[in-house]
Coordinates of C-alpha atoms and ligand atoms in Angstrom, one line a residue:
X1 CA -14.9 -26.1 -4.3
X2 CA -13.2 -25.5 -1.0
X3 CA -14.4 -22.2 0.4
X4 CA -13.2 -20.6 3.6
X5 CA -15.9 -18.5 5.2
X6 CA -14.6 -15.8 7.6
X7 CA -17.5 -13.6 8.8
X8 CA -15.4 -11.6 11.2
X9 CA -17.0 -8.9 13.4
X10 CA -20.0 -6.6 13.5
X11 CA -22.2 -6.6 10.5
X12 CA -19.6 -8.9 8.8
X13 CA -21.4 -11.8 10.5
X14 CA -24.8 -10.6 9.5
X15 CA -24.1 -10.0 5.8
X16 CA -21.9 -13.1 5.3
X17 CA -24.7 -15.3 6.7
X18 CA -27.0 -14.0 3.9
X19 CA -24.3 -14.5 1.2
X20 CA -23.8 -18.1 2.4
X21 CA -27.5 -18.8 2.1
X22 CA -27.6 -17.5 -1.4
X23 CA -24.4 -19.4 -2.3
X24 CA -25.9 -22.7 -1.1
X25 CA -29.1 -22.0 -3.0
X26 CA -27.4 -21.1 -6.3
X27 CA -25.1 -24.1 -6.1
X28 CA -27.8 -26.6 -5.2
X29 CA -27.8 -29.4 -2.7
X30 CA -25.6 -31.7 -4.7
X31 CA -22.7 -29.4 -5.5
X32 CA -19.2 -30.6 -4.6
X33 CA -18.7 -27.7 -2.3
X34 CA -17.1 -27.6 1.1
X35 CA -17.6 -24.6 3.3
X36 CA -15.2 -24.2 6.3
X37 CA -15.8 -21.4 8.7
X38 CA -12.8 -19.7 10.4
X39 CA -12.7 -16.9 13.0
X40 CA -10.9 -13.6 12.2
X41 CA -10.8 -10.2 13.8
X42 CA -12.2 -9.9 17.3
X43 CA -13.8 -13.3 16.7
X44 CA -10.2 -14.7 16.3
X45 CA -9.1 -13.0 19.5
X46 CA -12.0 -14.5 21.4
X47 CA -11.5 -18.0 19.9
X48 CA -7.7 -18.2 20.0
X49 CA -6.1 -15.0 21.3
X50 CA -5.1 -13.8 17.8
X51 CA -7.1 -11.8 15.2
X52 CA -5.7 -14.2 12.6
X53 CA -5.3 -17.5 14.4
X54 CA -2.9 -20.1 13.0
X55 CA -5.8 -22.5 12.2
X56 CA -7.4 -19.7 10.2
X57 CA -4.2 -19.1 8.3
X58 CA -4.0 -22.8 7.5
X59 CA -7.6 -22.8 6.3
X60 CA -6.9 -19.8 4.1
X61 CA -3.9 -21.6 2.6
X62 CA -5.9 -24.7 1.7
X63 CA -9.0 -22.9 0.4
X64 CA -9.7 -22.2 -3.3
X65 CA -11.5 -19.0 -2.2
X66 CA -12.3 -17.0 0.9
X67 CA -15.5 -15.3 1.6
X68 CA -14.7 -12.6 4.1
X69 CA -17.1 -10.4 6.0
X70 CA -15.3 -7.6 7.8
X71 CA -13.0 -7.2 10.7
X72 CA -12.4 -4.5 13.3
X73 CA -13.9 -3.2 16.5
X74 CA -14.3 0.4 17.8
X75 CA -11.1 1.7 19.4
X76 CA -8.9 -1.1 18.0
X77 CA -6.4 1.4 16.5
X78 CA -5.1 1.7 20.1
X79 CA -4.0 -2.0 20.1
X80 CA -0.6 -3.0 18.9
X81 CA -0.6 -3.3 15.1
X82 CA -0.3 -7.1 14.6
X83 CA -2.9 -7.9 17.3
X84 CA -5.5 -5.4 16.1
X85 CA -8.7 -7.1 14.9
X86 CA -8.8 -4.9 11.7
X87 CA -5.2 -5.9 10.9
X88 CA -6.2 -9.5 10.4
X89 CA -7.3 -8.6 6.9
X90 CA -4.0 -6.9 6.1
X91 CA -2.1 -10.0 7.3
X92 CA -4.3 -12.3 5.2
X93 CA -3.8 -10.1 2.1
X94 CA 0.0 -10.3 2.6
X95 CA 0.0 -14.0 3.4
X96 CA -1.8 -14.8 0.2
X97 CA 0.0 -12.1 -1.9
X98 CA -3.4 -10.7 -2.9
X99 CA -2.0 -7.7 -4.7
X100 CA -4.8 -7.0 -7.1
X101 CA -8.0 -5.7 -5.6
X102 CA -11.0 -5.2 -7.9
X103 CA -13.6 -2.8 -6.7
X104 CA -16.3 -2.4 -9.3
X105 CA -18.7 0.5 -8.9
X106 CA -21.8 -0.1 -11.0
X107 CA -25.0 1.9 -10.9
X108 CA -28.1 -0.3 -10.8
X109 CA -30.8 1.4 -12.7
X110 CA -33.4 1.0 -9.9
X111 CA -31.1 2.7 -7.4
X112 CA -30.5 5.9 -9.3
X113 CA -32.7 7.8 -6.9
X114 CA -30.7 6.4 -3.9
X115 CA -27.4 8.1 -5.1
X116 CA -26.6 11.4 -3.6
X117 CA -25.5 12.6 -7.0
X118 CA -27.8 13.7 -9.8
X119 CA -29.2 10.9 -11.9
X120 CA -27.7 12.4 -15.1
X121 CA -24.2 12.1 -13.5
X122 CA -24.4 8.5 -12.4
X123 CA -26.8 6.9 -15.0
X124 CA -25.2 3.8 -16.4
X125 CA -22.0 4.2 -14.4
X126 CA -19.7 1.2 -14.7
X127 CA -16.1 1.7 -13.5
X128 CA -13.5 -0.6 -12.0
X129 CA -11.2 0.6 -9.3
X130 CA -8.1 -1.6 -9.3
X131 CA -6.3 -1.0 -6.0
X132 CA -2.8 -2.3 -5.4
X133 CA -3.3 -4.2 -2.1
X134 CA 0.0 -5.5 -0.6
X135 CA 2.4 -2.5 -0.8
X136 CA 2.5 1.3 -0.2
X137 CA 2.3 3.1 3.1
X138 CA 0.2 0.2 4.5
X139 CA 3.2 -2.1 4.7
X140 CA 6.3 0.2 4.2
X141 CA 9.0 0.2 6.8
X142 CA 10.0 1.9 9.0
X143 CA 6.8 2.5 10.8
X144 CA 5.7 3.2 14.4
X145 CA 5.5 5.8 17.0
X146 CA 8.9 6.8 18.6
X147 CA 10.3 9.4 20.8
X148 CA 12.4 11.8 18.7
X149 CA 15.6 13.6 19.8
X150 CA 13.5 16.3 21.6
X151 CA 11.7 13.6 23.5
X152 CA 8.5 14.2 21.6
X153 CA 6.4 11.4 20.2
X154 CA 6.7 11.1 16.5
X155 CA 4.7 8.9 14.1
X156 CA 6.3 7.3 11.0
X157 CA 4.9 5.5 8.1
X158 CA 6.7 4.9 4.8
X159 CA 5.2 5.1 1.3
X160 CA 7.2 2.5 -0.6
X161 CA 6.8 0.7 -3.9
X162 CA 9.3 -1.1 -5.9
X163 CA 9.3 -1.3 -9.7
X164 CA 8.0 -4.9 -9.9
X165 CA 5.1 -4.2 -7.6
X166 CA 4.0 -1.4 -9.8
X167 CA 4.6 -3.3 -13.0
X168 CA 2.5 -6.3 -11.9
X169 CA -0.6 -4.2 -11.0
X170 CA 0.0 -2.2 -14.2
X171 CA -0.3 -5.4 -16.3
X172 CA -3.5 -6.4 -14.5
X173 CA -4.9 -2.9 -15.2
X174 CA -4.2 -3.0 -18.9
X175 CA -5.5 -6.6 -19.2
X176 CA -8.6 -5.7 -17.3
X177 CA -9.2 -2.7 -19.6
X178 CA -8.9 -5.0 -22.7
X179 CA -12.0 -6.8 -21.4
X180 CA -13.8 -3.5 -20.9
X181 CA -13.6 -0.2 -22.7
X182 CA -9.8 -0.1 -23.3
X183 CA -9.1 2.9 -21.0
X184 CA -6.9 3.0 -17.9
X185 CA -6.5 6.1 -15.7
X186 CA -3.6 5.8 -13.4
X187 CA -4.0 7.8 -10.2
X188 CA -0.9 9.0 -8.3
X189 CA 0.6 12.0 -6.5
X190 CA 3.7 12.3 -8.8
X191 CA 3.8 16.0 -8.3
X192 CA 4.8 15.6 -4.7
X193 CA 5.9 12.1 -3.8
X194 CA 8.9 10.3 -5.2
X195 CA 7.3 6.9 -4.9
X196 CA 4.5 8.2 -7.0
X197 CA 6.8 9.6 -9.6
X198 CA 8.2 6.1 -10.0
X199 CA 4.6 4.8 -10.1
X200 CA 3.9 7.1 -13.1
X201 CA 7.1 6.2 -14.9
X202 CA 6.5 2.5 -14.6
X203 CA 2.8 2.7 -15.6
X204 CA 3.9 4.6 -18.7
X205 CA 6.5 1.9 -19.5
X206 CA 4.0 -0.9 -19.1
X207 CA 1.5 0.9 -21.3
X208 CA 3.8 0.5 -24.3
X209 CA 2.9 -3.2 -24.3
X210 CA -0.7 -2.3 -24.7
X211 CA -1.0 0.1 -27.6
X212 CA -4.7 -0.7 -27.9
X213 CA -5.4 0.7 -24.4
X214 CA -5.5 4.4 -23.7
X215 CA -3.5 5.5 -20.6
X216 CA -4.2 8.8 -18.8
X217 CA -2.8 10.0 -15.5
X218 CA -4.5 12.0 -12.7
X219 CA -3.2 13.3 -9.4
X220 CA -5.3 11.8 -6.6
X221 CA -6.8 15.1 -5.5
X222 CA -8.0 15.8 -9.1
X223 CA -9.2 12.2 -9.4
X224 CA -11.4 12.6 -6.3
X225 CA -12.9 15.7 -7.9
X226 CA -13.5 14.1 -11.3
X227 CA -15.1 11.1 -9.6
X228 CA -17.8 13.4 -8.2
X229 CA -18.0 15.7 -11.3
X230 CA -18.2 13.1 -14.1
X231 CA -17.5 9.5 -12.9
X232 CA -18.6 8.0 -16.3
X233 CA -15.4 9.3 -17.9
X234 CA -13.6 6.4 -16.1
X235 CA -13.2 2.8 -17.2
X236 CA -10.4 1.2 -15.1
X237 CA -8.8 3.3 -12.4
X238 CA -5.5 1.9 -11.2
X239 CA -4.0 3.2 -8.1
X240 CA -1.9 2.4 -5.0
X241 CA -3.1 1.0 -1.8
X242 CA -4.0 4.1 0.3
X243 CA -5.5 6.1 -2.6
X244 CA -7.5 3.1 -3.7
X245 CA -8.8 2.7 -0.2
X246 CA -10.1 6.2 -0.1
X247 CA -11.3 6.5 -3.7
X248 CA -13.3 3.2 -3.5
X249 CA -15.4 4.5 -0.6
X250 CA -16.1 7.6 -2.6
X251 CA -17.0 5.5 -5.6
X252 CA -19.3 3.4 -3.5
X253 CA -21.4 6.5 -2.7
X254 CA -21.9 7.1 -6.4
X255 CA -23.8 3.9 -6.6
X256 CA -26.1 4.7 -3.7
X257 CA -24.4 3.1 -0.7
X258 CA -21.3 1.5 0.5
X259 CA -23.6 -1.4 1.3
X260 CA -23.7 -2.1 -2.5
X261 CA -20.0 -2.4 -3.3
X262 CA -18.3 -5.8 -3.6
X263 CA -14.7 -6.6 -4.1
X264 CA -12.3 -9.3 -5.1
X265 CA -8.7 -9.6 -4.1
X266 CA -6.5 -11.7 -6.3
X267 CA -3.0 -13.0 -6.8
X268 CA -1.6 -14.8 -9.9
X269 CA -4.0 -17.8 -9.9
X270 CA -7.7 -18.2 -9.4
X271 CA -7.6 -18.1 -5.7
X272 CA -9.2 -15.0 -4.3
X273 CA -10.6 -13.3 -1.2
X274 CA -14.0 -11.8 -1.7
X275 CA -15.4 -9.2 0.7
X276 CA -17.7 -6.2 0.7
X277 CA -15.8 -2.8 0.6
X278 CA -17.6 -1.7 3.8
X279 CA -16.4 -2.3 7.4
X280 CA -18.0 -3.7 10.5
X281 CA -20.4 -0.7 10.9
X282 CA -20.5 -0.8 14.7
X283 CA -23.2 1.9 14.6
X284 CA -25.7 -0.5 13.1
X285 CA -24.3 -4.0 14.1
X286 CA -26.6 -6.5 15.6
X287 CA -29.8 -4.6 14.5
X288 CA -30.6 -6.6 11.4
X289 CA -30.5 -3.4 9.3
X290 CA -27.2 -3.8 7.3
X291 CA -27.4 -4.2 3.6
X292 CA -26.2 -7.7 2.6
X293 CA -26.1 -7.0 -1.1
X294 CA -22.3 -6.0 -1.2
X295 CA -21.6 -9.4 0.4
X296 CA -23.9 -11.3 -1.9
X297 CA -22.3 -9.6 -4.9
X298 CA -18.9 -10.4 -3.6
X299 CA -19.9 -14.0 -3.5
X300 CA -21.0 -13.7 -7.1
X301 CA -17.5 -12.3 -8.0
X302 CA -16.1 -15.4 -6.3
X303 CA -18.2 -17.7 -8.5
X304 CA -17.0 -15.8 -11.5
X305 CA -13.3 -15.3 -10.8
X306 CA -12.3 -18.3 -8.7
X307 CA -14.6 -21.0 -10.1
X308 CA -15.4 -19.8 -13.6
X309 CA -19.2 -20.2 -12.9
X310 CA -20.3 -17.3 -15.1
X311 CA -23.9 -18.5 -15.4
X312 CA -24.4 -18.9 -11.7
X313 CA -22.7 -15.5 -11.0
X314 CA -25.1 -14.0 -13.5
X315 CA -28.1 -15.6 -11.8
X316 CA -27.1 -14.1 -8.4
X317 CA -26.6 -10.6 -10.0
X318 CA -29.9 -10.9 -11.8
X319 CA -31.6 -11.9 -8.6
X320 CA -30.2 -8.8 -6.9
X321 CA -31.4 -6.5 -9.7
X322 CA -34.9 -8.2 -9.5
X323 CA -35.2 -7.5 -5.8
X324 CA -34.2 -3.9 -6.3
X325 CA -36.8 -3.6 -9.1
X326 CA -39.4 -5.0 -6.7
X327 CA -38.8 -2.0 -4.5
X328 CA -37.2 -3.7 -1.5
X329 CA -34.7 -1.4 0.3
X330 CA -32.5 -1.7 3.3
X331 CA -32.1 1.5 5.3
X332 CA -29.0 2.7 3.6
X333 CA -30.7 2.8 0.2
X334 CA -34.1 3.7 1.4
X335 CA -36.3 5.7 -1.0
X336 CA -39.7 7.1 -0.6
X337 CA -42.5 4.7 -1.5
X338 CA -40.2 1.7 -1.4
X339 CA -40.5 -1.2 1.1
X340 CA -38.0 -1.1 4.0
X341 CA -36.5 -4.5 4.8
X342 CA -33.8 -5.8 7.2
X343 CA -30.7 -7.8 6.5
X344 CA -32.4 -11.2 6.7
X345 CA -35.4 -10.2 4.7
X346 CA -33.2 -8.8 2.0
X347 CA -31.3 -12.1 1.9
X348 CA -34.6 -14.1 1.7
X349 CA -35.8 -11.9 -1.1
X350 CA -32.7 -12.6 -3.1
X351 CA -33.2 -16.3 -2.5
X352 CA -36.8 -16.1 -3.7
X353 CA -35.8 -14.1 -6.8
X354 CA -33.1 -16.8 -7.5
Ligands
LIG1 P1 -17.8 1.2 7.9 O1 -17.8 0.9 6.5 O2 -17.9 0.1 8.8 O3 -19.1 2.2 8.2 C1 -19.2 3.4 7.6 C2 -20.7 3.9 7.5 O4 -21.3 3.1 6.5 C3 -21.4 3.6 8.8 O5 -22.3 4.6 9.1 C4 -22.1 2.3 8.6 O6 -23.3 2.1 9.3 C5 -22.4 2.4 7.1 N1 -22.4 1.0 6.4 C6 -21.3 0.3 6.2 N2 -21.7 -0.9 5.6 C7 -23.1 -0.9 5.5 C8 -24.0 -1.8 5.1 N3 -23.7 -3.0 4.6 N4 -25.3 -1.4 5.1 C9 -25.7 -0.3 5.6 N5 -24.8 0.7 6.1 C10 -23.5 0.4 6.1 O7 -16.5 2.1 8.2 P2 -16.0 2.6 9.6 O8 -17.1 3.0 10.5 O9 -15.0 3.7 9.3 O10 -15.2 1.4 10.3 C11 -15.8 0.5 11.3 C12 -14.8 -0.6 11.6 O11 -14.7 -1.5 10.4 C13 -13.4 -0.2 11.9 O12 -12.9 -1.0 12.9 C14 -12.6 -0.4 10.6 O13 -11.3 -0.6 10.8 C15 -13.3 -1.6 10.1 N6 -13.3 -1.8 8.6 C16 -13.1 -3.0 8.2 C17 -13.1 -3.3 6.8 C18 -13.0 -4.7 6.3 O14 -12.9 -5.6 7.1 N7 -12.9 -4.9 5.0 C19 -13.4 -2.2 5.9 C20 -13.5 -0.9 6.4 C21 -13.5 -0.7 7.8
LIG2 C1 -10.8 -1.8 3.2 C2 -10.6 -1.5 4.7 C3 -9.2 -2.0 5.1 C4 -8.2 -1.2 4.3 C5 -9.0 -1.9 6.6 C6 -10.0 -2.5 7.4 C7 -7.7 -2.5 7.0 O1 -10.8 -0.1 4.9 O2 -10.7 -3.0 2.8 O3 -11.1 -0.9 2.4 O4 -7.8 -0.1 4.7 O5 -7.7 -1.8 3.4
LIG3 MN1 -11.6 0.9 3.1

């Protein structure tokens, strides 16, 4: 098992450290596992003058899986796109053609009280956001800020999807639904955007190959509303890159905190990139207060998806549930009467539970 570890910036470093500890423990001292650490984000700039240094790209190519923390520093949106620490992740996704991003939002029973929604709305929630990750307005050309004919600055981004990009994520959605509750909700903005009209047409075509799976469509604004009103109506939500980015942060809050939401980004084979949905959280970085559970759960997804180690993945997830049942809480999921712990102590508690 060749695993590239890319902690990145801010709390990425803190939470990845805990995920690696748990990984080593669950695999045991004799596992044929090689961990190679590589700098990304500002850490890449500091080490090699590039948020995604060439050595990091090579390590990514050779690895079976990548455990990613998070990348980005405050104000980096002012830096030229390719050199922006946060863009290292976008470049990596493109390099490895990681077009299918799985973002499961699961309500842990013991965290019901930590959700900002009513318990009866989120009880038992288990949905999968499948976000297309290598197309859309994130990568569409033309892009940039130019002077227009009037000499005024003008910003341009292009929402762009071709048929095959939509079709391949569609197939992943229907196949994922077959392993779950056989429902796919495709989220678009077909009422306004041509790209999204094509999205809806192609999803409908793909669905004909999966008569056992129910396909529904929602416009993204209505989907955002339904996620808050009745999130349990959803099984698999398939959507484009930008809508998936926004809806997955919203879905995170249903479960109590963005510090709980893991993700897996996959291509055609078993190789994947695993990372928490959250960012570098500059407001709490370096204070040992970040919740490491999203990172630990991302590592469990890695064991499951890239290495087929179902039992070990289960063990990690059970350990996380146990720690929550014991009443340990980081600040983001704090509840009255529960014991407040920091990042490291939460990691240690998961180790003990394991
Ligand atoms: P963020 O997810 O970093 O933080 C949003 C809020 O959630 C903050 O208040 C933060 O303290 C809190 N939070 C996030 N993770 C937490 C955790 N594990 N435990 C407790 N609280 C947590 O989003 P942002 O502030 O919009 O972005 C900060 C930087 O991170 C930006 O540079 C952005 O580009 C980058 N970013 C990176 C990734 C990634 O690498 N995958 C994802 C999102 C944002
Ligand atoms: C995410 C992040 C990234 C995205 C940023 C950091 C490029 O917000 O993974 O959700 O927008 O995809
Ligand atoms: Mn995001």
